[in-house]
XYZ file of C-alpha atoms in Angstrom:
602
model
C -141.654 -58.976 -207.863
C -139.174 -56.244 -208.064
C -140.973 -54.410 -205.305
C -140.865 -57.475 -203.066
C -137.200 -58.008 -203.731
C -136.556 -54.394 -202.971
C -138.537 -54.649 -199.744
C -136.759 -57.808 -198.626
C -133.283 -56.716 -199.595
C -131.254 -54.588 -197.205
C -131.597 -50.906 -198.021
C -128.675 -48.706 -198.621
C -127.377 -46.758 -195.656
C -128.724 -43.171 -195.624
C -127.083 -40.127 -194.232
C -127.904 -39.064 -190.650
C -129.861 -35.968 -191.760
C -131.936 -38.045 -194.148
C -132.701 -40.608 -191.470
C -133.731 -37.859 -189.017
C -136.201 -36.343 -191.573
C -137.658 -39.740 -192.318
C -138.180 -40.518 -188.623
C -139.833 -37.159 -187.972
C -142.192 -37.602 -190.931
C -143.046 -41.216 -190.060
C -145.975 -41.509 -187.676
C -145.663 -43.629 -184.589
C -146.393 -47.302 -184.995
C -145.590 -47.426 -188.753
C -142.493 -49.546 -188.629
C -142.750 -50.559 -192.292
C -141.586 -47.157 -193.509
C -138.870 -46.640 -190.792
C -135.371 -46.407 -192.084
C -133.018 -48.903 -190.508
C -130.354 -47.222 -188.232
C -126.706 -47.402 -188.950
C -124.160 -49.356 -186.918
C -123.207 -46.323 -184.689
C -126.821 -45.550 -183.897
C -127.558 -49.190 -183.094
C -124.759 -49.209 -180.508
C -126.138 -46.008 -178.885
C -129.632 -47.459 -178.717
C -128.264 -50.682 -177.149
C -126.430 -48.690 -174.481
C -129.569 -46.732 -173.597
C -131.619 -49.882 -173.330
C -128.962 -51.450 -171.060
C -129.157 -48.467 -168.721
C -132.908 -48.802 -168.584
C -132.596 -52.498 -167.701
C -130.067 -51.774 -164.926
C -132.305 -49.105 -163.397
C -133.787 -50.338 -160.042
C -137.402 -51.350 -160.114
C -139.864 -49.129 -158.302
C -141.530 -50.485 -155.193
C -144.952 -49.384 -154.013
C -144.731 -46.772 -151.264
C -141.048 -46.044 -151.940
C -139.636 -43.262 -154.033
C -136.727 -43.794 -156.315
C -133.564 -41.865 -155.297
C -133.220 -38.625 -157.164
C -129.968 -37.754 -158.810
C -128.425 -34.629 -157.186
C -126.636 -32.226 -159.433
C -123.678 -30.657 -157.650
C -121.834 -27.564 -158.700
C -118.166 -26.893 -158.439
C -118.514 -25.716 -154.836
C -120.394 -28.820 -153.731
C -123.810 -27.072 -153.706
C -127.043 -28.830 -154.667
C -128.489 -28.498 -158.125
C -131.447 -26.285 -158.714
C -134.659 -27.887 -157.635
C -132.893 -30.471 -155.447
C -132.756 -30.704 -151.666
C -130.237 -28.579 -149.747
C -126.844 -30.095 -149.013
C -126.720 -32.325 -145.926
C -130.484 -33.052 -145.899
C -132.305 -36.116 -147.069
C -135.481 -36.025 -149.138
C -138.470 -37.300 -147.236
C -141.603 -38.582 -148.997
C -144.530 -36.220 -148.914
C -147.471 -37.423 -146.892
C -150.253 -39.096 -148.763
C -150.929 -42.393 -150.439
C -147.969 -43.960 -152.182
C -147.783 -43.405 -155.889
C -147.248 -46.363 -158.179
C -143.838 -46.542 -159.696
C -143.780 -45.822 -163.438
C -143.262 -48.777 -165.617
C -140.294 -49.018 -167.895
C -140.972 -47.375 -171.255
C -141.423 -49.678 -174.211
C -138.434 -50.161 -176.385
C -140.075 -48.562 -179.350
C -141.399 -45.450 -177.618
C -139.640 -42.095 -177.768
C -139.023 -42.303 -174.051
C -137.317 -45.610 -174.462
C -135.083 -44.863 -177.413
C -133.301 -42.038 -175.558
C -134.114 -39.245 -178.055
C -136.708 -37.480 -175.933
C -138.698 -37.761 -172.732
C -138.269 -36.929 -169.085
C -137.240 -40.476 -168.119
C -134.034 -40.455 -170.106
C -133.320 -36.819 -169.252
C -133.367 -37.636 -165.507
C -131.342 -40.820 -165.863
C -128.383 -39.821 -167.982
C -128.799 -36.133 -168.826
C -129.235 -36.523 -172.601
C -130.456 -33.752 -174.867
C -133.712 -32.186 -173.576
C -134.883 -31.212 -177.066
C -136.832 -27.974 -177.236
C -135.525 -26.695 -173.830
C -132.015 -26.213 -175.201
C -131.046 -22.536 -175.303
C -130.552 -20.791 -178.608
C -127.112 -19.387 -177.602
C -123.728 -21.067 -178.016
C -124.579 -23.796 -175.483
C -126.822 -25.737 -177.861
C -124.225 -28.510 -178.088
C -124.316 -29.122 -174.224
C -126.552 -31.649 -172.596
C -129.131 -30.745 -169.962
C -126.855 -32.051 -167.146
C -123.950 -29.877 -168.290
C -126.183 -26.821 -168.571
C -127.464 -27.450 -165.033
C -123.928 -27.814 -163.734
C -122.763 -24.558 -165.314
C -125.786 -22.772 -163.902
C -125.041 -24.091 -160.379
C -121.380 -23.107 -160.637
C -122.368 -19.568 -161.643
C -124.868 -19.227 -158.798
C -122.426 -20.613 -156.201
C -119.697 -18.247 -157.353
C -122.071 -15.286 -156.992
C -123.096 -16.489 -153.510
C -119.505 -16.843 -152.239
C -118.604 -13.504 -153.760
C -121.445 -11.919 -151.789
C -120.077 -13.459 -148.567
C -116.571 -12.055 -149.249
C -114.911 -15.210 -147.913
C -111.735 -14.721 -149.900
C -111.125 -11.278 -148.413
C -111.733 -12.624 -144.866
C -109.382 -15.564 -145.386
C -106.635 -13.286 -146.682
C -107.061 -10.961 -143.718
C -106.881 -13.842 -141.199
C -103.788 -15.220 -142.883
C -102.096 -11.836 -142.594
C -102.927 -11.571 -138.878
C -101.622 -15.110 -138.191
C -98.360 -14.355 -139.993
C -97.759 -11.212 -137.945
C -98.480 -13.005 -134.655
C -96.110 -15.870 -135.491
C -93.290 -13.471 -136.306
C -93.882 -11.610 -133.039
C -93.678 -14.825 -130.980
C -90.468 -15.842 -132.732
C -88.831 -12.518 -131.958
C -89.963 -12.649 -128.332
C -88.530 -16.142 -127.838
C -85.196 -15.166 -129.310
C -84.653 -12.566 -126.621
C -83.678 -13.675 -123.113
C -86.271 -12.990 -120.474
C -85.194 -10.320 -118.016
C -84.517 -11.655 -114.532
C -86.864 -10.395 -111.889
C -85.354 -8.057 -109.374
C -87.004 -9.864 -106.479
C -85.342 -13.138 -107.521
C -81.944 -11.456 -107.273
C -82.417 -9.855 -103.873
C -84.837 -12.093 -101.967
C -84.083 -15.713 -101.191
C -86.795 -17.776 -99.599
C -85.742 -19.511 -96.419
C -87.677 -21.504 -93.885
C -88.139 -20.230 -90.357
C -85.891 -23.033 -89.143
C -82.971 -21.851 -91.288
C -83.560 -18.269 -90.146
C -83.450 -19.431 -86.540
C -86.799 -17.831 -85.849
C -89.230 -19.377 -83.432
C -92.591 -19.857 -85.181
C -94.723 -19.091 -82.116
C -95.998 -15.539 -81.810
C -94.214 -14.084 -84.850
C -96.273 -13.039 -87.868
C -95.160 -14.327 -91.250
C -94.971 -10.849 -92.791
C -92.517 -9.728 -90.144
C -90.277 -12.721 -90.750
C -90.349 -12.207 -94.524
C -89.292 -8.572 -94.080
C -86.091 -9.620 -92.293
C -82.900 -10.002 -94.336
C -82.072 -13.549 -95.347
C -80.020 -15.202 -92.634
C -77.277 -17.717 -93.338
C -77.788 -21.277 -92.241
C -74.773 -20.984 -89.954
C -74.089 -17.541 -88.460
C -70.486 -16.521 -88.875
C -68.816 -16.207 -85.481
C -65.877 -13.755 -85.430
C -62.386 -15.015 -84.771
C -60.710 -14.492 -81.422
C -62.046 -14.687 -77.863
C -65.810 -14.514 -77.351
C -67.658 -13.561 -74.152
C -69.501 -16.401 -72.478
C -72.967 -14.931 -72.929
C -76.039 -17.098 -73.549
C -77.684 -16.623 -76.910
C -81.070 -15.496 -75.580
C -79.943 -13.396 -72.614
C -78.100 -10.148 -71.961
C -74.583 -10.069 -70.634
C -75.447 -9.203 -67.032
C -78.178 -11.801 -66.649
C -78.632 -13.313 -63.210
C -79.378 -16.723 -64.654
C -76.123 -16.757 -66.559
C -74.226 -15.890 -63.400
C -75.880 -18.723 -61.507
C -75.007 -21.252 -64.210
C -71.385 -20.191 -64.485
C -71.054 -20.082 -60.684
C -72.335 -23.650 -60.462
C -69.891 -24.809 -63.108
C -66.994 -23.106 -61.313
C -67.976 -24.510 -57.915
C -68.138 -28.135 -59.025
C -64.859 -27.770 -60.925
C -62.995 -26.608 -57.823
C -63.956 -29.741 -55.909
C -61.292 -32.404 -56.171
C -62.573 -35.358 -58.117
C -61.852 -38.813 -56.872
C -59.239 -40.921 -58.544
C -60.812 -42.805 -61.475
C -58.852 -45.910 -60.528
C -60.964 -46.184 -57.378
C -64.122 -46.616 -59.482
C -62.697 -48.817 -62.197
C -64.254 -52.269 -62.203
C -62.157 -53.539 -65.099
C -63.543 -56.915 -66.261
C -64.570 -58.541 -63.013
C -68.077 -59.362 -61.833
C -70.057 -58.892 -65.029
C -73.286 -59.903 -63.288
C -73.040 -57.103 -60.764
C -72.378 -54.720 -63.635
C -75.543 -55.900 -65.373
C -77.498 -55.324 -62.205
C -76.246 -51.747 -62.036
C -77.329 -51.207 -65.631
C -80.796 -52.539 -64.845
C -81.129 -50.080 -61.971
C -80.656 -47.075 -64.287
C -84.018 -45.746 -65.506
C -85.283 -42.785 -67.481
C -87.986 -40.420 -66.237
C -89.738 -37.520 -67.935
C -88.058 -34.922 -65.737
C -84.642 -36.128 -66.968
C -85.425 -35.375 -70.620
C -84.709 -31.852 -71.812
C -84.136 -29.986 -75.059
C -80.699 -28.471 -74.492
C -79.805 -27.277 -78.021
C -82.025 -26.345 -80.934
C -80.751 -28.813 -83.502
C -79.125 -32.219 -83.909
C -76.699 -33.300 -81.185
C -73.284 -34.052 -82.711
C -71.109 -34.273 -79.592
C -71.453 -34.453 -75.833
C -69.323 -34.191 -72.687
C -70.177 -35.089 -69.064
C -68.547 -33.182 -66.217
C -66.622 -35.526 -63.850
C -68.130 -33.971 -60.714
C -69.911 -36.346 -58.309
C -71.787 -33.626 -56.429
C -74.187 -32.853 -59.290
C -74.701 -33.785 -62.903
C -73.516 -31.179 -65.413
C -73.703 -31.994 -69.168
C -72.594 -30.129 -72.305
C -73.956 -30.849 -75.787
C -72.956 -29.425 -79.174
C -75.276 -29.310 -82.182
C -74.832 -29.053 -85.956
C -75.068 -25.238 -86.109
C -72.304 -24.383 -83.639
C -74.402 -24.113 -80.483
C -73.265 -25.470 -77.133
C -75.883 -26.170 -74.489
C -74.976 -26.450 -70.806
C -77.466 -28.290 -68.628
C -77.425 -28.564 -64.869
C -79.473 -31.749 -64.546
C -79.693 -31.365 -60.784
C -81.529 -28.049 -61.230
C -85.243 -28.767 -61.560
C -86.220 -25.316 -62.819
C -86.770 -24.388 -66.447
C -83.636 -22.247 -66.406
C -81.367 -25.253 -65.850
C -80.063 -25.154 -69.447
C -78.522 -22.306 -71.435
C -77.293 -22.084 -75.021
C -74.054 -20.433 -76.204
C -72.822 -19.950 -79.775
C -69.013 -20.074 -79.907
C -68.796 -21.745 -83.344
C -70.103 -21.236 -86.846
C -70.435 -24.896 -87.833
C -71.172 -28.316 -86.386
C -69.539 -29.051 -83.012
C -68.163 -32.521 -83.693
C -66.024 -33.079 -80.581
C -66.097 -31.861 -76.948
C -64.202 -32.735 -73.768
C -63.792 -31.318 -70.289
C -60.128 -30.867 -69.455
C -58.857 -33.892 -67.458
C -56.798 -31.651 -65.216
C -59.130 -28.657 -64.939
C -62.869 -29.355 -65.486
C -63.494 -25.592 -65.491
C -62.235 -25.741 -69.100
C -64.492 -27.125 -71.809
C -62.742 -27.676 -75.137
C -64.929 -27.814 -78.216
C -64.053 -28.284 -81.880
C -65.869 -27.238 -85.000
C -64.874 -27.142 -88.641
C -63.239 -23.727 -88.357
C -61.735 -23.596 -84.858
C -60.785 -25.302 -81.605
C -61.935 -23.271 -78.584
C -61.623 -23.481 -74.809
C -64.550 -22.315 -72.716
C -62.945 -20.983 -69.519
C -65.622 -20.456 -66.867
C -63.162 -18.695 -64.566
C -62.849 -15.873 -67.102
C -66.299 -16.322 -68.675
C -64.798 -16.449 -72.141
C -64.475 -18.799 -75.093
C -60.835 -18.533 -76.056
C -59.544 -19.618 -79.466
C -56.758 -22.193 -79.466
C -56.498 -23.140 -83.140
C -58.078 -21.665 -86.238
C -57.979 -23.631 -89.462
C -60.271 -25.314 -91.985
C -61.813 -28.790 -92.139
C -61.206 -29.735 -88.500
C -62.969 -32.973 -87.532
C -61.884 -34.156 -84.036
C -59.222 -33.840 -81.342
C -57.781 -35.550 -78.247
C -55.279 -34.582 -75.562
C -51.723 -35.800 -75.958
C -50.867 -35.092 -72.311
C -52.654 -35.344 -68.984
C -52.217 -31.605 -68.424
C -54.182 -30.965 -71.669
C -51.545 -28.558 -72.969
C -51.143 -30.267 -76.348
C -53.568 -32.073 -78.565
C -53.722 -34.045 -81.767
C -56.276 -32.680 -84.254
C -57.792 -34.487 -87.239
C -58.831 -32.944 -90.574
C -61.728 -33.903 -92.810
C -59.374 -33.905 -95.792
C -57.344 -36.725 -94.235
C -54.421 -35.137 -92.402
C -53.668 -34.522 -88.744
C -51.969 -31.686 -86.832
C -50.302 -31.149 -83.465
C -51.501 -28.131 -81.472
C -49.812 -26.704 -78.370
C -51.908 -24.363 -76.201
C -48.827 -22.744 -74.689
C -47.658 -21.368 -78.033
C -48.971 -17.896 -78.898
C -51.239 -17.680 -81.912
C -53.875 -19.936 -83.365
C -51.806 -21.994 -85.817
C -50.753 -25.610 -85.385
C -47.257 -26.730 -84.515
C -47.084 -29.465 -87.131
C -49.288 -30.421 -90.054
C -48.970 -34.041 -91.154
C -50.179 -36.068 -94.137
C -50.922 -39.650 -93.070
C -52.302 -40.775 -96.443
C -55.980 -40.824 -95.447
C -58.759 -39.581 -97.674
C -60.736 -38.550 -94.597
C -60.048 -38.488 -90.864
C -63.201 -38.685 -88.750
C -61.839 -39.379 -85.274
C -58.480 -39.336 -83.503
C -57.890 -40.929 -80.097
C -54.789 -41.112 -77.900
C -53.720 -44.269 -76.117
C -54.684 -43.974 -72.402
C -51.342 -45.301 -71.128
C -48.772 -44.716 -73.864
C -49.590 -41.138 -74.825
C -47.185 -41.135 -77.762
C -49.555 -43.377 -79.694
C -52.726 -42.140 -81.283
C -55.270 -43.808 -83.548
C -56.889 -42.244 -86.605
C -60.054 -43.556 -88.296
C -61.030 -42.530 -91.798
C -62.602 -43.897 -94.954
C -61.709 -47.588 -94.661
C -58.502 -47.058 -92.714
C -57.902 -47.401 -88.985
C -54.213 -46.987 -88.110
C -52.102 -46.315 -85.036
C -49.216 -43.823 -85.307
C -46.386 -42.664 -83.095
C -46.530 -38.898 -82.691
C -42.791 -38.720 -82.049
C -41.988 -39.824 -85.604
C -44.491 -37.768 -87.505
C -43.283 -35.738 -90.471
C -44.931 -33.686 -93.154
C -45.416 -36.613 -95.531
C -44.486 -40.265 -95.974
C -45.669 -41.418 -92.552
C -46.027 -45.163 -91.900
C -48.386 -46.494 -89.232
C -47.223 -48.533 -86.297
C -50.222 -50.826 -86.650
C -53.139 -51.190 -89.035
C -56.568 -52.547 -88.042
C -57.843 -54.495 -91.036
C -61.263 -55.737 -92.105
C -63.307 -52.607 -92.795
C -64.998 -52.460 -96.185
C -66.712 -49.069 -95.880
C -66.172 -45.782 -94.076
C -65.458 -45.918 -90.354
C -67.426 -43.538 -88.125
C -65.310 -43.892 -84.955
C -62.491 -45.875 -83.327
C -61.586 -45.636 -79.617
C -59.124 -47.290 -77.251
C -60.453 -48.931 -74.115
C -60.200 -46.410 -71.230
C -57.890 -48.140 -68.742
C -55.216 -50.149 -70.543
C -55.913 -49.462 -74.207
C -55.742 -53.194 -74.951
C -59.033 -53.079 -76.872
C -60.314 -50.971 -79.739
C -63.951 -50.738 -80.846
C -64.908 -49.411 -84.278
C -68.209 -48.531 -85.961
C -68.311 -49.121 -89.711
C -70.867 -48.328 -92.402
C -70.897 -51.998 -93.436
C -73.250 -52.567 -90.442
C -70.671 -54.110 -88.183
C -69.077 -53.334 -84.839
C -65.538 -54.687 -84.563
C -63.400 -55.241 -81.493
C -59.614 -55.493 -81.864
C -56.939 -56.701 -79.474
C -54.270 -53.989 -79.302
C -52.402 -55.289 -76.275
C -49.426 -55.818 -78.603
C -49.127 -53.354 -81.490
C -48.258 -55.632 -84.352
C -48.126 -54.225 -87.889
C -51.430 -55.863 -88.801
C -54.280 -56.536 -86.388
C -57.401 -58.497 -87.237
C -60.757 -58.264 -85.524
C -61.128 -60.172 -82.278
C -64.939 -60.242 -82.564
C -67.549 -58.835 -84.929
C -71.100 -57.770 -84.078
C -73.831 -57.365 -86.661
C -75.375 -53.946 -86.038
C -77.517 -51.637 -88.183
C -75.407 -48.490 -88.616
C -77.337 -47.041 -91.545
C -78.276 -43.774 -89.811
C -78.818 -41.887 -93.066
C -78.666 -38.158 -93.637
C -80.778 -36.809 -90.788
C -79.181 -38.705 -87.899
C -75.727 -38.288 -86.447
C -73.563 -41.316 -87.167
C -73.234 -43.813 -84.345
C -70.157 -43.775 -82.144
C -69.347 -46.714 -79.864
C -67.635 -45.440 -76.691
C -66.318 -47.404 -73.760
C -67.654 -47.219 -70.258
C -64.912 -45.234 -68.430
C -65.114 -47.613 -65.489
C -64.688 -50.801 -67.467
C -62.277 -52.266 -69.941
C -64.618 -54.638 -71.728
C -67.994 -52.895 -72.177
C -69.130 -50.139 -74.504
C -72.348 -48.312 -75.401
C -73.756 -47.524 -78.856
C -76.988 -46.154 -80.310
C -79.550 -48.345 -82.024
C -82.148 -48.149 -84.775
C -84.237 -50.937 -83.261
C -87.812 -50.434 -82.070
C -88.805 -49.645 -79.437
C -86.079 -47.009 -79.326
C -83.159 -48.023 -77.154
C -79.492 -47.619 -76.314
C -77.426 -50.828 -76.279
C -74.506 -51.951 -74.120
C -72.230 -54.722 -75.470
C -69.378 -56.739 -74.082
C -66.167 -57.009 -76.095
C -67.039 -60.659 -76.779
C -70.066 -59.502 -78.777
C -72.664 -60.243 -76.120
C -75.517 -57.772 -75.637
C -75.566 -56.984 -71.922
C -78.401 -54.480 -71.641
C -80.749 -52.230 -73.632
C -81.840 -48.910 -72.149
C -85.389 -48.049 -73.198
C -88.556 -46.343 -72.053
C -91.465 -46.160 -74.524
C -93.014 -43.216 -72.646
C -89.893 -41.042 -72.555
C -87.613 -42.339 -75.319
C -89.203 -42.259 -78.776
C -86.218 -41.273 -80.942
C -82.765 -42.521 -81.857
C -79.951 -41.482 -79.519
C -76.859 -41.428 -81.745
C -74.471 -39.853 -79.207
C -74.170 -41.582 -75.828
C -71.781 -41.540 -72.903
C -71.320 -42.824 -69.364
C -70.486 -40.686 -66.368
C -66.807 -41.188 -65.364
C -67.598 -42.468 -61.868
C -71.376 -42.860 -61.399
C -74.093 -45.101 -62.780
C -75.380 -42.503 -65.201
C -75.884 -42.705 -68.967
C -76.697 -39.691 -71.138
C -77.970 -39.973 -74.720
C -78.529 -37.206 -77.278
C -80.888 -37.347 -80.262
C -81.332 -35.411 -83.517
C -83.784 -32.872 -82.113
C -81.414 -31.459 -79.492
C -82.762 -33.446 -76.532
C -80.722 -35.186 -73.861
C -81.975 -38.287 -72.023
C -80.456 -39.167 -68.643
C -80.665 -42.748 -67.355
C -79.672 -42.971 -63.703
C -80.398 -44.805 -60.493
C -83.450 -43.665 -58.583
C-alpha cells in the first residue's frame, strides 16, 4: 500500500546529475523506472519536438535542402557544396525520405543522433573535442573551423597587401592630376603665330594653287590697307605698262571728251506712261550682257553718261572698283582696281567732267582721274558713308558719316580734311542727297530719321531741319529726290515699305503720299535695297526684289508696279543695286557675287 502510494505520488525533483545517471542506467523502453524531468528540461524537450514538427516532410525522389555552414568570409562549410553552386541529386533511384523519429527515441529527444545534429546543431556527444571547446555545439565548432581555414586561404593569396598597394597608387595618381589641373596649360606657339583663314579671305583663287602653298603664305587681312595719298591707276592683276590697261583708259578718256546731250532733251517727265511701259518691255537681258566685274558683293554702281558706248563702274565690299566696257565683246572688257581699303558705298561720275569718277569708302573720298591715270585723294577721315555734289561743277560735296554727322568738303582747298563738320542729331547717316534744283538743300537718311537741311545755315551743333519726313518705324536704307524737279522723295525702310513723299513745298512736317508694301529684309549677305529714280522721269523709280523668279521692279510714284525685269536663264540672283542710263533705255543691276546684268533694247 505504501509502495503503491509512493508510485502514484509525484516524486521529488532530483538534481540534473542524478537524473542523467538514472537515464544512462535505464534501458530503452523501461519507462517505469525513468525519472520525471524538471520544468526546464520539459520546456527544452517541447521546443525540440516543435522543430521536428515544423520540419518539411520528405517527398519521394526529392532531397531535403541541406543546411550550409558559412564562415566569416562567406565560404561554404566543410563537406558542403562550393559557394555559388547548387547541389544536384546523384543519379540513381530516389531514396525514401526518413520518417520522423519517435518522440521517445534518442533521436527525437534532441540528446543524440544525426537528425538533431543536422537540424539545429546541438551537442554531437562523443565527437566533441577534449580541449577548451567542449562547451561549444557542433555548429559553432564547424563555424570556427571554417573561419580559420578561410583566413589561412586569404592570407596565402596576399589580398590585403595587394589592396594596400593599389590604394597607394590611386592616391598618387589623384594628387598628380590635381596638381596638373591647377597649372595653366601653356599656349601653343602655332596658335599665336598662325591664324587660319579661308582662301576667299586671303584673296587667293582656288584653281591651280596647292593648299600647302597657300598655307605657307602669311595671313592676309580681310581688307588690304591701301596707303594714303594718290595711287596709280593700275589694274590689280596687271603690270603698270599693260596694253590692256592703256586701251581701257583710252576708251574712257575718248567717251568723256565727247559732249553729252542735254538731259532735258531726253526727259519724259510724267507724260505718256504707256509709251514708257513699252520701252521697258523692249529691254531684255542676254547671256553676253552678264559679267563678273568685281570679286565680291556689289555695294555701289555708276553709269557713264556717254551715248556712244556703255561704260559701267561697280564698287564691292572690299574696296575694289571694276570698270566694264560693255560694248567690248572680248574677255578683257573689264578690269579691277583697288583704290580703297573698305566697302565702296557710293560712286558717281562727275556731272561736268565724266573723265572723273568719284568713289567713297569708309576711310576716304577719292577721284579717279583718267586723264592723269591716278586715283587722287580728296578727303581722308573715318566712318564715311555717302556723298553728293553741292554744285554742278562738282567742286564741293556734302559727305555723310556712319556715326550720324555730315561734313562739307571742297576739292579746291589743299589737304584732305573737310571744311566743316556738323552734328545733325542722327544716330546714323546712310545716304545724303542734294536737291536737283535748289542746291542749298540736302536730305539725310539715318536710323528712323529723314530730314532736309539748308547747307547755308549749318553749324557745329544744334542744327534744326527745314523739313522732316515722318512715318518710318525702322532704319532707312536710302532717300532720294526725284531727278528733275525734286518734288518727290522715295525712301526704302526696314519695316518692309517703300514710301513716296511730296516735297514740292518744304513744310516742317511731311507725311507719306503713298506707301508700297515691299519685302526689304535683305539680311546679312545682301546689300540693302536702294530705290533710285529713272533720270529721265519724275514719277518712276527702280528697286531690287526678293521675289521669285528673280527680278528687278519698276514702280510709279502712285504705288503701281509698272514692270518687272526678269530672265530665268540669265538672272538667278538678287540685284540689290540698280540704275538707269541717263539718256538711253538701259538698266544695269548688280548682285552679291560681283556680277552686273545689263537690260537693254536689242
